[in-house]
């Protein structure tokens, strides 16, 4: 199973609205599902900047450490940000309580 | 049990290094344990700004929504930020894997 299939499979999980792969400049490389109306490019750029600020914060506390994951939970949604060397994966989903309420 | 006791009890959980209550300007109101060497004031201020950026991000996606929780996971630690109307509670702890490894 290649990474394309893995990402498509993630979007089939209950509550997942969108998965976006963004590059080092914060520009979307790939969006699953392709035609989804989730996060706009400007919001993806803000997320990229948020992950950058979080990484600076982590390194300020311990310069040998690095950001592995950022979870932004709101009343209705969750945005999961997983940064890597050359790209960042963002998953936009309903928050856990809202998902559990729709069982 | 008043909130003072609750916060003291949180810091007794395994892996918790520090709990800080910060005001709307990002200044620390209370630190548990008092003499802990965890996050510095400048780092707490950065966290406050990070939570502000996350809140703006959430409201940009949906103006009726609001930030409930922010989790910053690094290789060694986790910073949990729970913003409220008049103050924000920050918990600085070892990340889950590191805690599980010390069982």
PDB file of C-alpha atoms in Angstrom:
ATOM      1  CA  UNK A   1       0.000   0.000   0.000  1.00  0.00           C
ATOM      2  CA  UNK A   2       1.615   3.291  -1.049  1.00  0.00           C
ATOM      3  CA  UNK A   3       1.212   6.597   0.794  1.00  0.00           C
ATOM      4  CA  UNK A   4      -1.506   7.693  -1.651  1.00  0.00           C
ATOM      5  CA  UNK A   5      -3.641   4.748  -0.591  1.00  0.00           C
ATOM      6  CA  UNK A   6      -2.879   5.336   3.090  1.00  0.00           C
ATOM      7  CA  UNK A   7      -4.015   8.930   2.861  1.00  0.00           C
ATOM      8  CA  UNK A   8      -7.165   8.003   0.971  1.00  0.00           C
ATOM      9  CA  UNK A   9      -7.910   5.395   3.636  1.00  0.00           C
ATOM     10  CA  UNK A  10      -7.472   7.975   6.445  1.00  0.00           C
ATOM     11  CA  UNK A  11     -10.217  10.087   4.875  1.00  0.00           C
ATOM     12  CA  UNK A  12     -12.621   7.141   5.056  1.00  0.00           C
ATOM     13  CA  UNK A  13     -12.393   7.147   8.890  1.00  0.00           C
ATOM     14  CA  UNK A  14     -15.600   8.386  10.512  1.00  0.00           C
ATOM     15  CA  UNK A  15     -15.588  12.148  11.121  1.00  0.00           C
ATOM     16  CA  UNK A  16     -12.607  12.920   8.846  1.00  0.00           C
ATOM     17  CA  UNK A  17     -13.498  15.834   6.549  1.00  0.00           C
ATOM     18  CA  UNK A  18     -10.220  16.451   4.781  1.00  0.00           C
ATOM     19  CA  UNK A  19      -6.544  15.496   4.627  1.00  0.00           C
ATOM     20  CA  UNK A  20      -4.048  17.932   3.130  1.00  0.00           C
ATOM     21  CA  UNK A  21      -0.362  17.438   2.369  1.00  0.00           C
ATOM     22  CA  UNK A  22       1.425  20.794   2.432  1.00  0.00           C
ATOM     23  CA  UNK A  23       4.958  21.702   1.389  1.00  0.00           C
ATOM     24  CA  UNK A  24       7.627  23.597   3.317  1.00  0.00           C
ATOM     25  CA  UNK A  25       6.142  26.933   2.190  1.00  0.00           C
ATOM     26  CA  UNK A  26       2.676  26.008   3.470  1.00  0.00           C
ATOM     27  CA  UNK A  27       1.180  25.443   0.020  1.00  0.00           C
ATOM     28  CA  UNK A  28      -1.162  22.457  -0.448  1.00  0.00           C
ATOM     29  CA  UNK A  29       0.432  19.692  -2.537  1.00  0.00           C
ATOM     30  CA  UNK A  30      -2.438  17.192  -2.317  1.00  0.00           C
ATOM     31  CA  UNK A  31      -5.953  17.301  -0.864  1.00  0.00           C
ATOM     32  CA  UNK A  32      -8.113  14.280  -0.047  1.00  0.00           C
ATOM     33  CA  UNK A  33     -10.864  14.070  -1.035  1.00  0.00           C
ATOM     34  CA  UNK A  34      -9.809  16.189  -3.998  1.00  0.00           C
ATOM     35  CA  UNK A  35     -13.012  18.149  -4.302  1.00  0.00           C
ATOM     36  CA  UNK A  36     -13.590  18.658  -0.547  1.00  0.00           C
ATOM     37  CA  UNK A  37     -14.782  22.023   0.755  1.00  0.00           C
ATOM     38  CA  UNK A  38     -12.800  21.852   4.005  1.00  0.00           C
ATOM     39  CA  UNK A  39      -9.919  24.192   4.797  1.00  0.00           C
ATOM     40  CA  UNK A  40      -9.145  27.030   2.388  1.00  0.00           C
ATOM     41  CA  UNK A  41      -5.603  27.730   1.177  1.00  0.00           C
ATOM     42  CA  UNK A  42      -5.334  30.787   3.456  1.00  0.00           C
ATOM     43  CA  UNK A  43      -6.322  28.658   6.467  1.00  0.00           C
ATOM     44  CA  UNK A  44      -3.788  25.999   5.488  1.00  0.00           C
ATOM     45  CA  UNK A  45      -1.154  28.738   5.325  1.00  0.00           C
ATOM     46  CA  UNK A  46      -2.171  29.911   8.847  1.00  0.00           C
ATOM     47  CA  UNK A  47      -1.858  26.322  10.065  1.00  0.00           C
ATOM     48  CA  UNK A  48       1.599  26.102   8.555  1.00  0.00           C
ATOM     49  CA  UNK A  49       2.579  29.272  10.439  1.00  0.00           C
ATOM     50  CA  UNK A  50       1.005  27.901  13.635  1.00  0.00           C
ATOM     51  CA  UNK A  51       3.082  24.709  13.321  1.00  0.00           C
ATOM     52  CA  UNK A  52       6.175  26.866  12.742  1.00  0.00           C
ATOM     53  CA  UNK A  53       5.468  28.877  15.902  1.00  0.00           C
ATOM     54  CA  UNK A  54       4.883  25.658  17.861  1.00  0.00           C
ATOM     55  CA  UNK A  55       8.189  24.243  16.600  1.00  0.00           C
ATOM     56  CA  UNK A  56      10.053  27.419  17.657  1.00  0.00           C
ATOM     57  CA  UNK A  57       8.339  27.149  21.047  1.00  0.00           C
ATOM     58  CA  UNK A  58       9.455  23.509  21.502  1.00  0.00           C
ATOM     59  CA  UNK A  59      13.034  24.334  20.496  1.00  0.00           C
ATOM     60  CA  UNK A  60      13.070  27.353  22.796  1.00  0.00           C
ATOM     61  CA  UNK A  61      12.312  25.023  25.736  1.00  0.00           C
ATOM     62  CA  UNK A  62      14.900  22.435  24.586  1.00  0.00           C
ATOM     63  CA  UNK A  63      17.025  23.099  21.477  1.00  0.00           C
ATOM     64  CA  UNK A  64      17.625  19.347  21.050  1.00  0.00           C
ATOM     65  CA  UNK A  65      13.892  18.628  20.918  1.00  0.00           C
ATOM     66  CA  UNK A  66      11.510  18.924  17.949  1.00  0.00           C
ATOM     67  CA  UNK A  67       7.792  19.222  17.258  1.00  0.00           C
ATOM     68  CA  UNK A  68       6.162  15.866  16.496  1.00  0.00           C
ATOM     69  CA  UNK A  69       2.472  16.724  16.524  1.00  0.00           C
ATOM     70  CA  UNK A  70       0.040  19.577  17.041  1.00  0.00           C
ATOM     71  CA  UNK A  71      -3.629  19.079  17.901  1.00  0.00           C
ATOM     72  CA  UNK A  72      -6.022  22.039  17.753  1.00  0.00           C
ATOM     73  CA  UNK A  73      -9.382  21.128  19.342  1.00  0.00           C
ATOM     74  CA  UNK A  74     -12.398  23.361  18.975  1.00  0.00           C
ATOM     75  CA  UNK A  75     -16.023  22.940  20.042  1.00  0.00           C
ATOM     76  CA  UNK A  76     -16.904  21.180  16.793  1.00  0.00           C
ATOM     77  CA  UNK A  77     -13.681  20.134  15.033  1.00  0.00           C
ATOM     78  CA  UNK A  78     -10.122  18.973  15.477  1.00  0.00           C
ATOM     79  CA  UNK A  79      -7.142  19.868  13.302  1.00  0.00           C
ATOM     80  CA  UNK A  80      -4.211  17.455  13.545  1.00  0.00           C
ATOM     81  CA  UNK A  81      -0.871  18.688  12.219  1.00  0.00           C
ATOM     82  CA  UNK A  82       2.026  16.287  11.728  1.00  0.00           C
ATOM     83  CA  UNK A  83       5.115  18.118  10.456  1.00  0.00           C
ATOM     84  CA  UNK A  84       8.030  16.320   8.791  1.00  0.00           C
ATOM     85  CA  UNK A  85      11.274  17.409   7.092  1.00  0.00           C
ATOM     86  CA  UNK A  86       9.908  18.150   3.639  1.00  0.00           C
ATOM     87  CA  UNK A  87       6.133  18.259   4.085  1.00  0.00           C
ATOM     88  CA  UNK A  88       3.361  18.418   6.687  1.00  0.00           C
ATOM     89  CA  UNK A  89       0.216  16.292   6.852  1.00  0.00           C
ATOM     90  CA  UNK A  90      -2.937  18.026   8.136  1.00  0.00           C
ATOM     91  CA  UNK A  91      -6.126  16.139   9.035  1.00  0.00           C
ATOM     92  CA  UNK A  92      -9.337  18.122   9.552  1.00  0.00           C
ATOM     93  CA  UNK A  93     -12.031  16.129  11.390  1.00  0.00           C
ATOM     94  CA  UNK A  94     -15.033  16.391  13.687  1.00  0.00           C
ATOM     95  CA  UNK A  95     -13.949  16.451  17.287  1.00  0.00           C
ATOM     96  CA  UNK A  96     -14.090  13.207  19.274  1.00  0.00           C
ATOM     97  CA  UNK A  97     -17.201  14.055  21.318  1.00  0.00           C
ATOM     98  CA  UNK A  98     -19.149  15.024  18.214  1.00  0.00           C
ATOM     99  CA  UNK A  99     -18.087  11.761  16.525  1.00  0.00           C
ATOM    100  CA  UNK A 100     -19.059   9.710  19.611  1.00  0.00           C
ATOM    101  CA  UNK A 101     -22.476  11.462  19.711  1.00  0.00           C
ATOM    102  CA  UNK A 102     -23.258  10.280  16.188  1.00  0.00           C
ATOM    103  CA  UNK A 103     -22.807   6.552  16.974  1.00  0.00           C
TER     104      UNK A 103
ATOM    105  CA  UNK B   1     -12.010  20.253  46.845  1.00  0.00           C
ATOM    106  CA  UNK B   2     -11.251  23.779  45.557  1.00  0.00           C
ATOM    107  CA  UNK B   3      -9.422  24.539  42.311  1.00  0.00           C
ATOM    108  CA  UNK B   4      -6.133  25.038  44.210  1.00  0.00           C
ATOM    109  CA  UNK B   5      -6.293  21.419  45.399  1.00  0.00           C
ATOM    110  CA  UNK B   6      -7.302  20.188  41.954  1.00  0.00           C
ATOM    111  CA  UNK B   7      -4.322  21.873  40.347  1.00  0.00           C
ATOM    112  CA  UNK B   8      -1.949  20.564  43.009  1.00  0.00           C
ATOM    113  CA  UNK B   9      -3.355  17.074  42.430  1.00  0.00           C
ATOM    114  CA  UNK B  10      -2.781  17.345  38.644  1.00  0.00           C
ATOM    115  CA  UNK B  11       0.915  17.950  39.264  1.00  0.00           C
ATOM    116  CA  UNK B  12       1.135  14.674  41.222  1.00  0.00           C
ATOM    117  CA  UNK B  13       0.215  12.693  38.084  1.00  0.00           C
ATOM    118  CA  UNK B  14       3.156  10.747  36.688  1.00  0.00           C
ATOM    119  CA  UNK B  15       5.171  12.709  34.136  1.00  0.00           C
ATOM    120  CA  UNK B  16       3.662  16.129  34.961  1.00  0.00           C
ATOM    121  CA  UNK B  17       6.471  18.668  35.385  1.00  0.00           C
ATOM    122  CA  UNK B  18       4.530  21.894  35.835  1.00  0.00           C
ATOM    123  CA  UNK B  19       1.078  23.474  35.782  1.00  0.00           C
ATOM    124  CA  UNK B  20       0.762  27.194  35.157  1.00  0.00           C
ATOM    125  CA  UNK B  21      -2.323  29.417  35.330  1.00  0.00           C
ATOM    126  CA  UNK B  22      -1.849  32.448  33.081  1.00  0.00           C
ATOM    127  CA  UNK B  23      -3.969  35.585  32.726  1.00  0.00           C
ATOM    128  CA  UNK B  24      -5.404  37.189  29.587  1.00  0.00           C
ATOM    129  CA  UNK B  25      -2.118  39.001  28.946  1.00  0.00           C
ATOM    130  CA  UNK B  26      -0.104  35.765  29.120  1.00  0.00           C
ATOM    131  CA  UNK B  27       1.442  36.488  32.515  1.00  0.00           C
ATOM    132  CA  UNK B  28       1.726  33.587  34.998  1.00  0.00           C
ATOM    133  CA  UNK B  29      -0.721  33.958  37.909  1.00  0.00           C
ATOM    134  CA  UNK B  30       0.129  30.681  39.684  1.00  0.00           C
ATOM    135  CA  UNK B  31       2.715  27.942  39.132  1.00  0.00           C
ATOM    136  CA  UNK B  32       2.547  24.437  40.539  1.00  0.00           C
ATOM    137  CA  UNK B  33       4.841  23.279  42.006  1.00  0.00           C
ATOM    138  CA  UNK B  34       5.809  26.814  43.020  1.00  0.00           C
ATOM    139  CA  UNK B  35       9.549  26.360  42.795  1.00  0.00           C
ATOM    140  CA  UNK B  36       9.539  24.264  39.596  1.00  0.00           C
ATOM    141  CA  UNK B  37      12.142  24.919  36.912  1.00  0.00           C
ATOM    142  CA  UNK B  38       9.814  24.145  33.980  1.00  0.00           C
ATOM    143  CA  UNK B  39       8.687  26.771  31.485  1.00  0.00           C
ATOM    144  CA  UNK B  40      10.157  30.274  31.719  1.00  0.00           C
ATOM    145  CA  UNK B  41       7.950  33.382  31.619  1.00  0.00           C
ATOM    146  CA  UNK B  42       9.028  34.148  28.042  1.00  0.00           C
ATOM    147  CA  UNK B  43       8.020  30.625  26.971  1.00  0.00           C
ATOM    148  CA  UNK B  44       4.681  30.969  28.730  1.00  0.00           C
ATOM    149  CA  UNK B  45       4.159  34.231  26.846  1.00  0.00           C
ATOM    150  CA  UNK B  46       4.952  32.432  23.541  1.00  0.00           C
ATOM    151  CA  UNK B  47       2.428  29.736  24.470  1.00  0.00           C
ATOM    152  CA  UNK B  48      -0.174  32.398  25.150  1.00  0.00           C
ATOM    153  CA  UNK B  49       0.471  33.852  21.683  1.00  0.00           C
ATOM    154  CA  UNK B  50       0.340  30.356  20.152  1.00  0.00           C
ATOM    155  CA  UNK B  51      -3.076  29.763  21.765  1.00  0.00           C
ATOM    156  CA  UNK B  52      -4.222  33.155  20.446  1.00  0.00           C
ATOM    157  CA  UNK B  53      -3.122  32.238  16.909  1.00  0.00           C
ATOM    158  CA  UNK B  54      -4.863  28.850  17.220  1.00  0.00           C
ATOM    159  CA  UNK B  55      -8.066  30.556  18.390  1.00  0.00           C
ATOM    160  CA  UNK B  56      -7.964  32.986  15.406  1.00  0.00           C
ATOM    161  CA  UNK B  57      -7.405  29.976  13.124  1.00  0.00           C
ATOM    162  CA  UNK B  58     -10.442  28.132  14.556  1.00  0.00           C
ATOM    163  CA  UNK B  59     -12.654  31.218  14.215  1.00  0.00           C
ATOM    164  CA  UNK B  60     -11.415  31.816  10.679  1.00  0.00           C
ATOM    165  CA  UNK B  61     -12.700  28.334   9.725  1.00  0.00           C
ATOM    166  CA  UNK B  62     -16.017  28.863  11.590  1.00  0.00           C
ATOM    167  CA  UNK B  63     -16.744  32.195  13.316  1.00  0.00           C
ATOM    168  CA  UNK B  64     -19.271  30.479  15.635  1.00  0.00           C
ATOM    169  CA  UNK B  65     -16.642  27.999  16.863  1.00  0.00           C
ATOM    170  CA  UNK B  66     -13.997  28.463  19.560  1.00  0.00           C
ATOM    171  CA  UNK B  67     -10.726  26.923  20.683  1.00  0.00           C
ATOM    172  CA  UNK B  68     -11.171  24.358  23.459  1.00  0.00           C
ATOM    173  CA  UNK B  69      -7.742  22.768  23.695  1.00  0.00           C
ATOM    174  CA  UNK B  70      -4.277  22.856  22.168  1.00  0.00           C
ATOM    175  CA  UNK B  71      -1.775  20.000  22.458  1.00  0.00           C
ATOM    176  CA  UNK B  72       1.846  20.528  21.412  1.00  0.00           C
ATOM    177  CA  UNK B  73       3.695  17.186  21.281  1.00  0.00           C
ATOM    178  CA  UNK B  74       7.447  17.050  20.933  1.00  0.00           C
ATOM    179  CA  UNK B  75       9.890  14.139  21.004  1.00  0.00           C
ATOM    180  CA  UNK B  76      10.238  14.353  24.788  1.00  0.00           C
ATOM    181  CA  UNK B  77       7.413  16.513  26.158  1.00  0.00           C
ATOM    182  CA  UNK B  78       3.808  17.577  25.754  1.00  0.00           C
ATOM    183  CA  UNK B  79       2.363  21.009  26.437  1.00  0.00           C
ATOM    184  CA  UNK B  80      -1.393  21.066  27.005  1.00  0.00           C
ATOM    185  CA  UNK B  81      -3.106  24.450  26.748  1.00  0.00           C
ATOM    186  CA  UNK B  82      -6.702  24.901  27.913  1.00  0.00           C
ATOM    187  CA  UNK B  83      -7.882  28.473  27.317  1.00  0.00           C
ATOM    188  CA  UNK B  84     -10.902  29.954  29.102  1.00  0.00           C
ATOM    189  CA  UNK B  85     -12.548  33.397  29.234  1.00  0.00           C
ATOM    190  CA  UNK B  86     -10.376  34.983  31.910  1.00  0.00           C
ATOM    191  CA  UNK B  87      -7.374  32.665  32.226  1.00  0.00           C
ATOM    192  CA  UNK B  88      -5.575  29.748  30.567  1.00  0.00           C
ATOM    193  CA  UNK B  89      -4.294  26.573  32.214  1.00  0.00           C
ATOM    194  CA  UNK B  90      -1.042  25.133  30.833  1.00  0.00           C
ATOM    195  CA  UNK B  91       0.268  21.671  31.761  1.00  0.00           C
ATOM    196  CA  UNK B  92       3.859  20.777  30.872  1.00  0.00           C
ATOM    197  CA  UNK B  93       4.530  17.017  31.017  1.00  0.00           C
ATOM    198  CA  UNK B  94       6.629  14.194  29.591  1.00  0.00           C
ATOM    199  CA  UNK B  95       5.087  12.867  26.406  1.00  0.00           C
ATOM    200  CA  UNK B  96       2.962   9.716  26.613  1.00  0.00           C
ATOM    201  CA  UNK B  97       5.538   7.327  25.102  1.00  0.00           C
ATOM    202  CA  UNK B  98       8.245   8.519  27.470  1.00  0.00           C
ATOM    203  CA  UNK B  99       5.878   8.061  30.426  1.00  0.00           C
ATOM    204  CA  UNK B 100       4.884   4.562  29.244  1.00  0.00           C
ATOM    205  CA  UNK B 101       8.575   3.632  28.875  1.00  0.00           C
ATOM    206  CA  UNK B 102       9.231   4.396  32.545  1.00  0.00           C
ATOM    207  CA  UNK B 103       6.569   1.956  33.845  1.00  0.00           C
TER     208      UNK B 103
END
